[in-house]
XYZ file of C-alpha atoms in Angstrom:
687
model
C -5.139 34.745 17.604
C -7.300 37.705 16.584
C -10.645 36.334 17.759
C -13.377 38.925 18.153
C -15.371 39.281 21.381
C -18.258 37.081 20.374
C -16.168 34.265 18.816
C -17.014 31.905 21.677
C -20.756 32.596 21.232
C -20.631 32.050 17.515
C -18.714 28.796 17.896
C -21.139 27.622 20.564
C -24.069 28.171 18.240
C -22.496 26.070 15.516
C -20.969 23.330 17.644
C -23.037 23.003 20.786
C -26.229 23.922 22.551
C -25.803 27.612 21.924
C -23.830 28.438 25.051
C -20.527 30.215 24.475
C -17.404 28.121 24.251
C -14.704 29.161 26.741
C -11.804 31.093 25.170
C -8.478 31.440 27.000
C -5.955 34.194 26.337
C -2.938 32.564 27.962
C -3.880 28.932 28.288
C -0.263 27.906 27.735
C 0.684 28.610 31.374
C -1.181 31.301 33.291
C -4.653 29.892 32.733
C -3.780 26.219 33.116
C -6.404 26.131 35.876
C -9.067 26.426 33.173
C -7.841 23.199 31.704
C -7.719 21.417 35.062
C -11.265 22.508 35.713
C -12.462 21.235 32.358
C -11.116 17.702 32.951
C -12.887 17.303 36.315
C -15.883 15.604 34.697
C -16.260 12.621 32.365
C -17.207 14.395 29.172
C -14.771 14.646 26.252
C -12.456 17.642 26.406
C -11.085 19.239 23.253
C -8.131 21.563 23.738
C -7.879 23.895 20.760
C -4.103 24.227 20.904
C -1.210 21.763 20.739
C 1.499 23.990 22.202
C 1.357 22.421 25.698
C 0.062 18.993 24.764
C 2.828 17.237 26.801
C 2.295 19.420 29.871
C -1.500 19.150 29.845
C -1.372 15.372 29.328
C 0.984 15.038 32.278
C -1.203 17.233 34.489
C -4.287 15.234 33.576
C -2.435 12.025 34.436
C -1.323 13.419 37.791
C -4.892 14.432 38.513
C -6.145 10.937 37.499
C -8.576 12.576 35.118
C -10.953 10.171 33.353
C -12.288 12.599 30.730
C -11.044 11.734 27.219
C -8.778 14.575 26.063
C -8.008 15.550 22.481
C -5.890 18.302 21.025
C -6.415 20.166 17.793
C -4.162 22.806 16.254
C -6.169 25.933 15.460
C -3.354 28.413 15.867
C -0.755 27.448 13.244
C -3.408 25.972 10.895
C -5.327 29.255 10.613
C -5.165 31.509 13.649
C -1.697 32.668 12.708
C -2.424 33.820 9.174
C -3.338 37.007 7.377
C -6.754 35.456 7.001
C -7.085 34.817 10.733
C -9.999 37.233 11.124
C -12.014 35.180 8.633
C -10.912 31.743 10.006
C -13.766 31.156 12.439
C -15.695 28.806 10.136
C -12.496 26.757 9.696
C -11.939 26.675 13.436
C -15.469 25.406 13.927
C -14.811 22.681 11.330
C -11.574 21.533 12.975
C -13.189 21.531 16.449
C -16.162 19.514 15.171
C -13.872 16.908 13.596
C -11.805 16.702 16.804
C -14.951 16.052 18.854
C -15.981 13.025 16.771
C -15.826 9.619 18.499
C -12.577 7.707 18.105
C -12.668 5.103 15.328
C -13.135 1.506 16.351
C -9.899 -0.269 17.223
C -8.312 -2.404 14.546
C -6.480 -5.718 14.929
C -2.790 -5.450 15.736
C 0.317 -7.072 14.330
C 2.812 -8.398 16.885
C 6.601 -8.399 16.963
C 8.868 -10.119 19.464
C 12.523 -9.156 19.648
C 15.138 -10.707 21.914
C 17.733 -8.157 20.870
C 19.847 -10.511 18.678
C 21.509 -7.936 16.409
C 23.510 -8.595 13.206
C 25.828 -5.800 12.162
C 26.892 -6.019 8.488
C 29.586 -4.086 6.680
C 33.302 -3.298 6.475
C 35.328 -4.305 9.511
C 36.467 -0.785 10.310
C 32.817 0.322 10.730
C 31.298 -2.822 12.125
C 33.756 -3.726 14.885
C 33.580 -0.439 16.843
C 29.778 -0.501 16.839
C 29.807 -4.184 17.873
C 31.866 -3.249 20.943
C 29.595 -0.299 21.832
C 26.307 -2.172 21.400
C 27.488 -5.452 22.818
C 26.703 -4.426 26.398
C 23.007 -3.862 25.541
C 22.286 -6.251 22.702
C 23.239 -9.768 21.682
C 25.559 -8.833 18.841
C 26.812 -10.871 15.856
C 28.841 -9.394 13.003
C 29.077 -10.156 9.271
C 32.169 -8.634 7.693
C 32.042 -7.766 4.012
C 35.755 -6.842 3.859
C 38.683 -6.828 6.234
C 40.395 -3.530 5.539
C 41.249 -1.407 8.549
C 39.815 -3.602 11.289
C 41.198 -5.855 13.992
C 39.433 -8.704 15.737
C 40.096 -9.025 19.432
C 38.650 -11.536 21.849
C 35.742 -13.679 20.821
C 33.168 -11.415 22.428
C 30.596 -11.990 19.706
C 29.974 -14.420 16.824
C 31.827 -13.254 13.739
C 31.218 -14.223 10.109
C 32.404 -13.032 6.737
C 30.888 -13.265 3.298
C 29.179 -11.667 0.354
C 26.046 -12.100 -1.808
C 24.033 -11.173 1.265
C 20.226 -11.506 1.228
C 17.972 -10.226 3.995
C 14.368 -11.340 4.419
C 11.902 -10.849 7.240
C 11.163 -8.134 9.812
C 11.731 -7.140 13.412
C 12.232 -10.284 15.478
C 12.212 -12.559 12.421
C 15.042 -11.755 10.044
C 16.558 -14.524 7.922
C 19.979 -13.517 6.573
C 21.765 -15.612 3.927
C 25.268 -15.143 2.578
C 28.113 -16.941 0.871
C 31.281 -17.806 2.821
C 33.736 -16.248 0.385
C 37.016 -16.455 2.349
C 38.940 -19.670 3.163
C 39.062 -18.674 6.836
C 35.814 -19.343 8.717
C 35.701 -16.645 11.428
C 33.185 -18.617 13.435
C 35.800 -21.371 13.891
C 38.889 -19.177 14.089
C 40.450 -18.891 17.595
C 42.599 -15.848 16.653
C 45.765 -17.552 17.765
C 47.779 -15.781 15.061
C 49.398 -19.016 13.873
C 48.226 -18.421 10.319
C 49.386 -14.817 10.396
C 52.858 -15.892 11.420
C 52.994 -18.766 8.927
C 51.987 -16.798 5.828
C 55.138 -15.693 3.957
C 53.211 -13.263 1.688
C 51.605 -11.470 4.697
C 48.238 -12.144 2.998
C 46.471 -12.579 6.362
C 45.735 -9.527 8.556
C 44.344 -9.205 12.036
C 40.777 -9.649 10.834
C 41.935 -13.163 10.005
C 40.898 -13.066 6.426
C 43.085 -14.056 3.487
C 43.784 -11.525 0.760
C 43.502 -13.909 -2.175
C 45.278 -11.430 -4.467
C 48.420 -11.877 -2.424
C 48.074 -15.564 -1.623
C 50.141 -18.025 -3.728
C 48.345 -21.098 -2.353
C 51.301 -22.699 -0.616
C 48.899 -23.685 2.243
C 51.293 -23.104 5.168
C 48.369 -21.421 6.969
C 46.303 -24.612 6.673
C 49.107 -26.603 8.315
C 49.469 -23.983 11.046
C 45.784 -23.984 11.806
C 45.954 -27.735 12.309
C 43.150 -29.458 14.142
C 41.125 -26.237 14.511
C 40.199 -26.550 10.805
C 39.192 -22.936 10.366
C 41.028 -22.633 7.012
C 39.804 -24.566 4.035
C 40.576 -23.568 0.456
C 38.431 -26.368 -0.868
C 35.361 -25.699 1.169
C 32.304 -26.978 -0.753
C 29.558 -25.708 1.544
C 29.709 -21.957 0.926
C 26.098 -21.040 1.836
C 25.549 -19.673 5.322
C 22.468 -18.359 7.058
C 21.259 -17.136 10.425
C 18.183 -15.855 12.235
C 18.315 -12.437 13.876
C 15.957 -9.963 15.542
C 17.636 -6.778 14.262
C 19.904 -5.817 11.377
C 22.345 -2.871 11.364
C 23.541 -2.348 7.758
C 26.730 -0.303 7.477
C 27.477 -1.179 3.821
C 28.048 1.692 1.379
C 24.964 0.610 -0.552
C 21.989 -0.610 1.506
C 21.398 -4.353 1.206
C 17.628 -3.801 1.295
C 16.843 -1.472 -1.591
C 13.280 -0.516 -0.577
C 11.853 2.962 0.026
C 10.176 1.468 3.078
C 12.544 -1.152 4.569
C 11.206 -3.619 7.117
C 10.970 -2.579 10.738
C 14.072 -3.616 12.674
C 16.355 -3.013 9.673
C 18.537 0.126 9.750
C 20.874 1.198 6.953
C 23.374 3.941 7.868
C 26.340 3.442 5.549
C 29.305 5.632 6.447
C 27.205 8.539 7.838
C 28.175 8.937 11.504
C 25.009 10.845 12.398
C 22.748 8.206 10.857
C 24.787 5.451 12.541
C 24.296 7.049 15.963
C 20.569 7.615 15.376
C 20.112 4.015 14.257
C 22.084 2.694 17.229
C 19.821 4.573 19.649
C 16.715 3.133 17.994
C 18.165 -0.412 17.951
C 18.763 -0.413 21.713
C 15.070 0.347 22.240
C 13.844 -2.542 20.127
C 13.999 -5.326 22.653
C 10.753 -6.848 23.890
C 7.238 -7.163 22.503
C 5.788 -4.582 20.135
C 2.652 -4.181 18.060
C 1.267 -1.934 15.373
C -2.139 -1.652 13.695
C -3.024 -4.016 10.923
C -3.478 -1.293 8.315
C -5.444 -3.179 5.667
C -8.482 -5.380 5.093
C -8.245 -7.875 2.231
C -11.500 -9.195 0.685
C -10.221 -12.008 -1.492
C -13.564 -12.580 -3.240
C -13.274 -9.140 -4.870
C -9.646 -9.563 -5.931
C -8.994 -9.316 -9.700
C -5.357 -10.374 -9.518
C -5.368 -13.698 -11.351
C -7.461 -16.623 -12.613
C -6.402 -19.999 -13.982
C -2.761 -19.036 -14.128
C -3.427 -15.784 -15.983
C -2.389 -12.478 -14.383
C -4.791 -9.587 -14.496
C -4.491 -6.710 -12.036
C -1.120 -6.173 -10.310
C -1.729 -2.576 -9.165
C -1.200 -3.266 -5.486
C 1.963 -5.306 -6.024
C 3.416 -2.675 -8.339
C 2.838 0.246 -6.000
C 3.943 -1.237 -2.695
C 7.262 0.269 -1.661
C 7.732 -2.199 1.217
C 7.507 -5.380 -0.880
C 4.694 -6.455 1.438
C 2.385 -7.724 -1.326
C 3.173 -10.748 -3.466
C 1.568 -13.092 -5.966
C -0.145 -16.041 -4.324
C -1.957 -18.100 -6.961
C -5.197 -16.470 -7.952
C -4.929 -14.004 -5.074
C -2.301 -11.726 -3.520
C -0.675 -12.238 -0.148
C -0.057 -9.256 2.111
C 2.593 -9.659 4.839
C 1.181 -7.573 7.748
C 4.588 -7.402 9.445
C 6.077 -5.754 6.368
C 3.100 -3.432 5.675
C 3.933 0.144 6.789
C 0.396 1.466 6.421
C 0.863 3.815 3.467
C -2.474 2.680 2.012
C -1.298 3.140 -1.586
C -2.490 -0.384 -2.412
C -6.024 0.543 -1.407
C -5.870 3.710 -3.421
C -4.983 1.946 -6.668
C -7.124 -1.213 -6.091
C -9.949 -0.996 -8.684
C -12.292 -3.469 -7.031
C -11.973 -2.553 -3.364
C -10.473 -5.934 -2.477
C -7.884 -4.086 -0.441
C -9.322 -1.519 1.926
C -7.586 0.805 4.388
C -8.338 0.138 8.026
C -6.411 2.767 10.030
C -8.839 4.430 10.005
C -11.443 2.797 7.811
C -12.894 4.706 4.887
C -16.246 5.372 6.620
C -14.387 6.972 9.548
C -12.347 9.250 7.264
C -15.436 10.006 5.272
C -17.280 11.046 8.446
C -14.452 13.437 9.330
C -14.520 14.959 5.846
C -18.285 15.322 5.899
C -18.317 16.793 9.409
C -15.630 19.321 8.597
C -17.242 20.536 5.357
C -20.787 20.657 6.718
C -19.692 22.490 9.877
C -17.611 24.903 7.827
C -20.616 25.732 5.667
C -22.970 26.013 8.664
C -20.588 28.486 10.270
C -20.752 30.704 7.200
C -17.737 29.502 5.310
C -17.699 29.311 1.533
C -15.507 27.470 -0.973
C -13.905 25.189 1.606
C -10.886 23.220 0.371
C -9.338 20.166 1.991
C -5.592 19.923 2.561
C -4.690 16.271 3.151
C -1.312 15.884 4.897
C 0.671 13.357 6.881
C 0.472 13.319 10.680
C 4.206 13.898 11.075
C 6.106 15.802 8.400
C 3.036 17.366 6.855
C 1.670 18.567 10.209
C 5.155 19.869 11.150
C 5.354 21.854 7.888
C 1.941 23.434 8.458
C 3.027 24.352 11.967
C 6.196 25.962 10.654
C 4.223 27.945 8.089
C 1.947 29.323 10.808
C 4.883 30.329 13.011
C 6.688 32.051 10.115
C 3.491 33.914 9.203
C 3.101 35.091 12.836
C 6.724 35.958 13.525
C 8.097 37.554 10.375
C 4.892 38.510 8.603
C 6.462 37.756 5.243
C 4.382 34.625 4.641
C 0.638 34.606 4.292
C -0.124 31.507 6.354
C -2.789 28.862 5.758
C -5.762 30.540 4.003
C -9.051 30.705 5.844
C -10.845 28.443 3.379
C -8.212 25.670 3.520
C -9.097 22.916 6.033
C -6.121 20.716 7.010
C -6.858 17.035 7.561
C -4.170 14.796 9.012
C -3.764 11.229 7.646
C -1.489 8.417 8.722
C -0.131 8.574 5.176
C -1.045 10.834 2.285
C -1.363 7.863 -0.085
C -4.124 6.274 2.008
C -7.039 8.052 0.386
C -8.135 7.718 -3.215
C -10.752 8.580 -5.794
C -13.698 7.440 -3.664
C -12.926 9.817 -0.760
C -11.739 12.672 -2.943
C -14.914 12.688 -5.032
C -16.970 12.244 -1.861
C -15.360 15.439 -0.531
C -16.406 17.288 -3.698
C -19.919 15.849 -3.330
C -19.959 17.152 0.262
C -19.217 20.634 -1.028
C -15.455 20.963 -1.175
C -14.107 23.276 -3.854
C -10.775 21.509 -3.971
C -8.830 18.565 -2.500
C -5.100 19.155 -2.251
C -2.624 16.499 -1.138
C 0.537 17.782 0.512
C 3.654 15.851 -0.454
C 6.573 16.735 1.780
C 9.207 14.521 0.172
C 8.753 11.454 2.381
C 6.600 9.637 -0.162
C 7.907 6.841 -2.394
C 8.057 7.795 -6.099
C 5.552 5.040 -6.889
C 3.072 6.601 -4.473
C 3.398 10.022 -6.111
C 2.878 8.497 -9.540
C -0.177 6.516 -8.363
C -1.760 9.606 -6.764
C -1.172 11.627 -9.939
C -2.814 8.909 -12.080
C -5.818 8.653 -9.769
C -6.202 12.441 -9.753
C -6.362 12.490 -13.541
C -9.170 9.920 -13.450
C -11.113 11.847 -10.808
C -10.671 15.186 -12.545
C -11.691 13.662 -15.890
C -14.986 12.550 -14.324
C -15.687 15.967 -12.773
C -14.802 17.802 -15.967
C -16.886 15.375 -18.020
C -19.881 16.177 -15.827
C -19.386 19.855 -16.546
C -18.010 20.980 -13.183
C -15.713 23.879 -13.995
C -12.262 24.534 -12.529
C -9.605 22.328 -11.041
C -10.699 20.174 -8.151
C -7.626 18.091 -7.217
C -3.932 18.690 -6.989
C -0.654 17.483 -5.537
C 1.250 20.107 -3.580
C 5.027 19.446 -3.521
C 6.480 21.431 -0.644
C 9.415 20.790 1.699
C 9.697 24.252 3.258
C 7.197 26.799 4.691
C 7.779 29.252 1.864
C 7.058 26.726 -0.867
C 3.938 25.521 0.935
C 2.774 29.136 1.417
C 3.186 29.824 -2.295
C 1.363 26.641 -3.241
C -1.623 27.413 -1.006
C -1.936 30.926 -2.350
C -2.118 29.543 -5.870
C -4.585 26.811 -4.994
C -7.278 26.615 -7.636
C -10.924 26.097 -6.838
C -13.496 24.041 -8.691
C -17.233 24.116 -8.941
C -19.066 21.948 -6.418
C -22.647 20.580 -6.573
C -25.295 23.157 -5.702
C -26.457 20.888 -2.864
C -24.042 18.936 -0.603
C -24.492 15.219 -0.384
C -26.041 13.602 2.703
C -24.912 9.975 2.218
C -22.221 8.393 4.376
C -19.070 6.869 2.868
C -19.455 3.092 2.632
C -16.928 0.437 3.563
C -17.040 -0.791 -0.010
C -15.027 1.434 -2.390
C -17.224 0.882 -5.441
C -20.351 1.273 -3.342
C -19.119 4.716 -2.277
C -18.316 5.600 -5.851
C -21.853 4.620 -6.948
C -23.268 7.061 -4.331
C -20.758 9.795 -5.221
C -21.212 9.584 -8.978
C -24.987 9.431 -8.561
C -25.001 12.674 -6.541
C -22.542 14.426 -8.835
C -24.608 13.428 -11.877
C -27.831 14.603 -10.284
C -26.536 18.151 -9.890
C -24.120 18.106 -12.863
C -24.045 21.171 -15.163
C -24.058 18.695 -18.066
C -25.393 15.151 -18.220
C -23.388 13.140 -20.780
C -24.194 9.496 -21.488
C -20.599 8.512 -21.013
C -17.168 9.934 -20.127
C -14.003 8.670 -21.773
C -11.426 7.830 -19.121
C -7.633 7.467 -19.294
C -5.954 4.103 -19.497
C -5.868 2.260 -16.206
C -9.176 3.683 -15.001
C -11.394 1.457 -12.868
C -14.458 1.715 -15.134
C -14.891 0.661 -18.733
C -16.385 -1.656 -21.293
C -15.359 -4.903 -23.013
C -15.180 -5.055 -26.827
C -15.647 -8.336 -28.714
C -14.346 -9.152 -32.165
C -17.328 -11.267 -33.198
C -15.583 -12.785 -36.185
C -12.824 -14.160 -33.931
C -14.870 -15.013 -30.810
C -15.938 -18.679 -30.659
C -18.059 -18.205 -27.522
C -15.806 -20.658 -25.650
C -16.635 -18.713 -22.435
C -13.056 -18.753 -21.158
C -13.504 -15.076 -20.380
C -16.570 -15.838 -18.234
C -14.575 -18.276 -16.162
C -11.758 -15.701 -15.761
C -13.897 -12.737 -14.786
C -13.652 -12.191 -11.009
C -16.407 -9.597 -10.778
C -19.269 -11.376 -12.669
C -19.130 -8.665 -15.278
C -18.996 -11.294 -18.042
C -21.666 -14.045 -17.951
C -22.924 -16.803 -20.163
C -26.480 -17.947 -20.784
C -27.455 -21.440 -19.678
C -29.960 -21.751 -22.520
C -28.226 -20.098 -25.484
C -24.679 -19.605 -26.808
C -24.537 -16.044 -25.575
C -21.901 -13.828 -23.943
C -23.402 -11.177 -21.704
C -21.864 -8.178 -19.923
C -22.751 -5.911 -16.970
C -20.583 -2.831 -17.336
C -21.107 -1.557 -13.796
C -19.339 -4.633 -12.450
C -16.224 -4.362 -14.707
C -13.011 -3.190 -13.021
C -10.884 -3.302 -16.226
C -8.492 -5.842 -14.701
C -7.761 -7.323 -18.150
C -8.121 -10.950 -17.158
C -10.680 -11.577 -19.919
C -8.315 -10.018 -22.469
C -5.313 -12.129 -21.416
C -7.382 -15.317 -21.075
C -9.135 -15.203 -24.443
C -7.501 -17.896 -26.669
C -8.652 -16.126 -29.811
C -7.432 -12.648 -28.772
C -10.901 -11.394 -29.494
C -11.236 -9.093 -26.479
C -10.102 -5.489 -25.964
C -10.885 -3.038 -23.181
C -12.094 0.550 -23.397
C -11.928 2.648 -20.212
C -15.011 4.828 -19.809
C -17.703 5.781 -17.336
C -21.140 4.900 -18.662
C -23.720 7.088 -16.933
C -26.981 5.570 -18.280
C -28.997 2.736 -16.860
C -27.434 0.470 -19.503
C -24.400 0.227 -17.228
C -26.473 -1.718 -14.671
C -28.178 -3.956 -17.189
C -27.015 -7.175 -18.785
C -26.356 -6.748 -22.482
C -25.332 -9.295 -25.097
C -21.807 -8.876 -26.470
C -21.904 -11.854 -28.795
C -24.238 -14.687 -29.655
C -24.567 -17.445 -32.257
C -26.929 -20.130 -33.418
C -26.272 -23.339 -31.426
C -24.708 -26.389 -33.093
C -26.900 -29.505 -32.828
C -25.595 -32.942 -31.969
C -25.468 -35.161 -35.073
C -26.945 -38.119 -33.078
C -29.642 -36.672 -30.789
C -30.017 -33.121 -32.209
C -29.433 -31.652 -28.793
C -28.062 -28.046 -29.051
C -24.518 -27.563 -27.657
C -21.716 -25.163 -28.471
C -21.731 -23.001 -31.595
C -21.142 -23.749 -35.208
C -18.072 -21.480 -35.248
C -16.553 -23.189 -32.222
C -17.119 -26.695 -33.673
C -15.659 -25.630 -37.035
C -12.584 -24.170 -35.309
C -12.092 -27.347 -33.297
C -12.472 -29.566 -36.374
C -9.973 -27.445 -38.248
C -7.367 -27.690 -35.527
C -7.876 -31.370 -34.619
C -8.185 -32.789 -38.144
C -4.436 -32.766 -38.518
C -3.812 -34.470 -35.176
C -3.352 -38.249 -35.404
C -5.197 -38.948 -32.144
C -8.383 -37.253 -33.371
C -8.323 -37.559 -37.155
C -10.174 -40.853 -37.165
C -12.930 -39.727 -34.750
C -13.866 -36.268 -35.908
C -17.593 -37.093 -35.822
C -17.386 -37.262 -32.037
C -16.521 -33.560 -31.998
C -19.949 -33.006 -33.514
C -21.698 -34.932 -30.729
C -22.870 -33.658 -27.333
C -21.084 -34.963 -24.292
C -23.649 -37.719 -23.636
C -23.651 -39.047 -27.212
C -19.868 -38.894 -27.297
C -19.677 -41.273 -24.346
C -22.286 -43.627 -25.866
C -20.355 -43.688 -29.157
C -17.071 -44.443 -27.416
C -18.614 -47.308 -25.435
C -20.268 -48.746 -28.535
C -17.037 -48.595 -30.475
C -15.174 -50.259 -27.610
C -17.761 -53.070 -27.522
C -17.534 -53.648 -31.277
C -13.762 -53.739 -31.049
C -13.919 -56.343 -28.255
C -16.285 -58.588 -30.199
C -14.073 -58.390 -33.287
C -11.020 -59.303 -31.221
C -12.843 -62.299 -29.701
C -13.870 -63.575 -33.122
C -10.340 -63.244 -34.390
C -9.070 -65.096 -31.347
C -11.622 -67.899 -31.900
C-alpha cells in the first residue's frame, strides 16, 4: 500500500498516545517476527491485514499467546485503490473500530443431533446416497416414486408416500406424509413373492405397485400372506417420523423458504449440490449452538389486541417462517431464526430488537469510525454496510482487481466499509444516527444473497428515512441500496455514490437500546441543525410515525380504541367523556382503526416536529349523559342514543329500554326491585 513515511506517526496521533504505530512492509511472511513480538504481552493486538489470518492465529496458538488478537482489512478496502494515497483517515477509522471492546456475549440457542437422517426423493437418487451415507449416519429413506431404483437388503428403514410436510429444525424435525402405495415398505421383506405373482408386471424391484398397470386381481396380496405388507384397503394412510436431518432430493424443494431451517438440505438433481450437502450432513452430529439473534419485548408489541390484528410487519418479512401469530403477541422460534434482523428493521415499536450485536454496539462502531475519520482529516465520509461473508468477499475481490489489472478504481477513500452479520439487520434508527454523526451517505451492499422481502423492506425504510432528511432541508441523497454481484458492478456503483448534506456539528449521543428512544435523539439533533424547520413532514404509508383522525359524527366515544392501543397513544379521561391522543407514542399499527366498531378512525403517517407531539390533545369529546334515576354522569348522549336505536328492535331489551339510560349501579337496583315485585305478584297469585 502506498503509505508515506510518516503514516505511522499520523495514525499514532489519531489513535494512540502520539507514538508512531509500527508499519510492516512484508508482514505476510518475512516480518512475521514483528507479529510474534507484538503478542508477547496481554494488551489487545490489531493486525491491519487479513491475508495471513489463519497462519498468524495458528502461530499465536502455538506460542500460547494470551493477548486478544483482531484482524482488519485495510488493504483491499482502501489500500489497493486509486485513492490509496488519500485513504489514511479511512484506515484510522477502521483501526479504531477494530480496537473497540468486543460486544457482550448473547444467549445461545442449542441443537442436539444424533445423526438420524431422512433422505427424500425419487428412488434412483435416494438409494445411492442412502448407501454412501449409511456408514456415517443413521439413514432412513422416503421414496416419492419408484422409477429406476432397486431395493436391496434391509439396511435402512424405507418408506414411500406423498403429500410430505416438514416441520422443525436440526435435531428436531417432524416429517409427515401419506402412505400412497398399497405396499408398505417398512413391512416388506423383499422376498419377491409379489413380483413373481403379479401377471401385469405392475410391481418392480422397489416393491411398489404401478396402479396404472394393476387390474386389482390381488394375487400379490395372497402371495404376501402373513407378512401383510400389501393392503389395497388400508385406512390409516397418515405416517410420520422424527429425524435429526433431512436431505431433500425432490425436483422441487419441499420447504419453500428462502432461509430453510438448519439441518435441512435441498439439492434436487444437481450432483454438485448433492455432494456439498452430503459433506455438510456428515458434520452435523453432536451438540451445536448459535447466538440468539433477537430480543423480544412483548409489552411494546403492537401485533394484536382482543382478537384484532394490527401490525404484522415482522411476520410478513421473515423469510425463515420463524415468527408466527400467538394471540395478542408474536412467537419467535429461536431455532428457526437465522439472524437476518429484518424483523427488527421493520418493527415500528422496537418490540423486536437485534442482539448480535445489539444496536448500542453497532452504534458505537459507527460513531467511532466517523469521529475518527473526521479527526484524521477525512471529509464526507460514507458508510458501506455489507455482509460478513459475501459482501466482504466482494470488497476483497474489488481491491485485488484494482491492484492487479488497474482497470477498476477500487473502494474510494471516503467510503468506510462496515461488516454486519446480515445487511437487513440495521434500520432507520442506525442509518439516521450515522447521518447525525456526520456521514454523508449510508449505502447498503446487496450481493444477491438477500431474500426479496428483505430488499423490499430495506427500500421502504430508506424512503421513510430519506423523506425525513429531505423534509428537514438536508440536500442530496443520503441512503441507497447497491446491487452488485461482481467487482466491476460494485466499482461502478461506488463511483456513482451520491453524497448528502450532514449536520454542521456531529452528534455526541450514544445509540440507545430502545429503537424509538434512539430516533428521538436522532431527530432532535437533525432538527436542531436542520437547514429548514418545518412543523411536520408528511411520510409515506407504512411509516412508524403519524396521527389518528376521528370522524366525530360517527364516534360514540365507546373507548374501544383506547383498550386496543398497545402504546398508550390513545387514552380516555376518567372524569369526562373524552378521547385523548399523544402522537409521539403512536406507531401507526392500525389496531385502533380495525377495532373501532363505528369505523370512525383513519391514520395519517407524518412526523410532527413541534412540542404538540409530546402533549396530550383531545381528539373527541361530548357532554356526558346523566342517569335518569340518580343524575350521575356516565357515557355520552350519542352513545346512549345509538344503543337505544340498536336495542329497541331486540325482543330481550325492548321492554327495558329505560335501564340503558341508567348508570350501572341504578341498573342493578332497578333489576333487583323488579325481581322483588315479580316475586310478590307470583306469591299473591299462588295464594
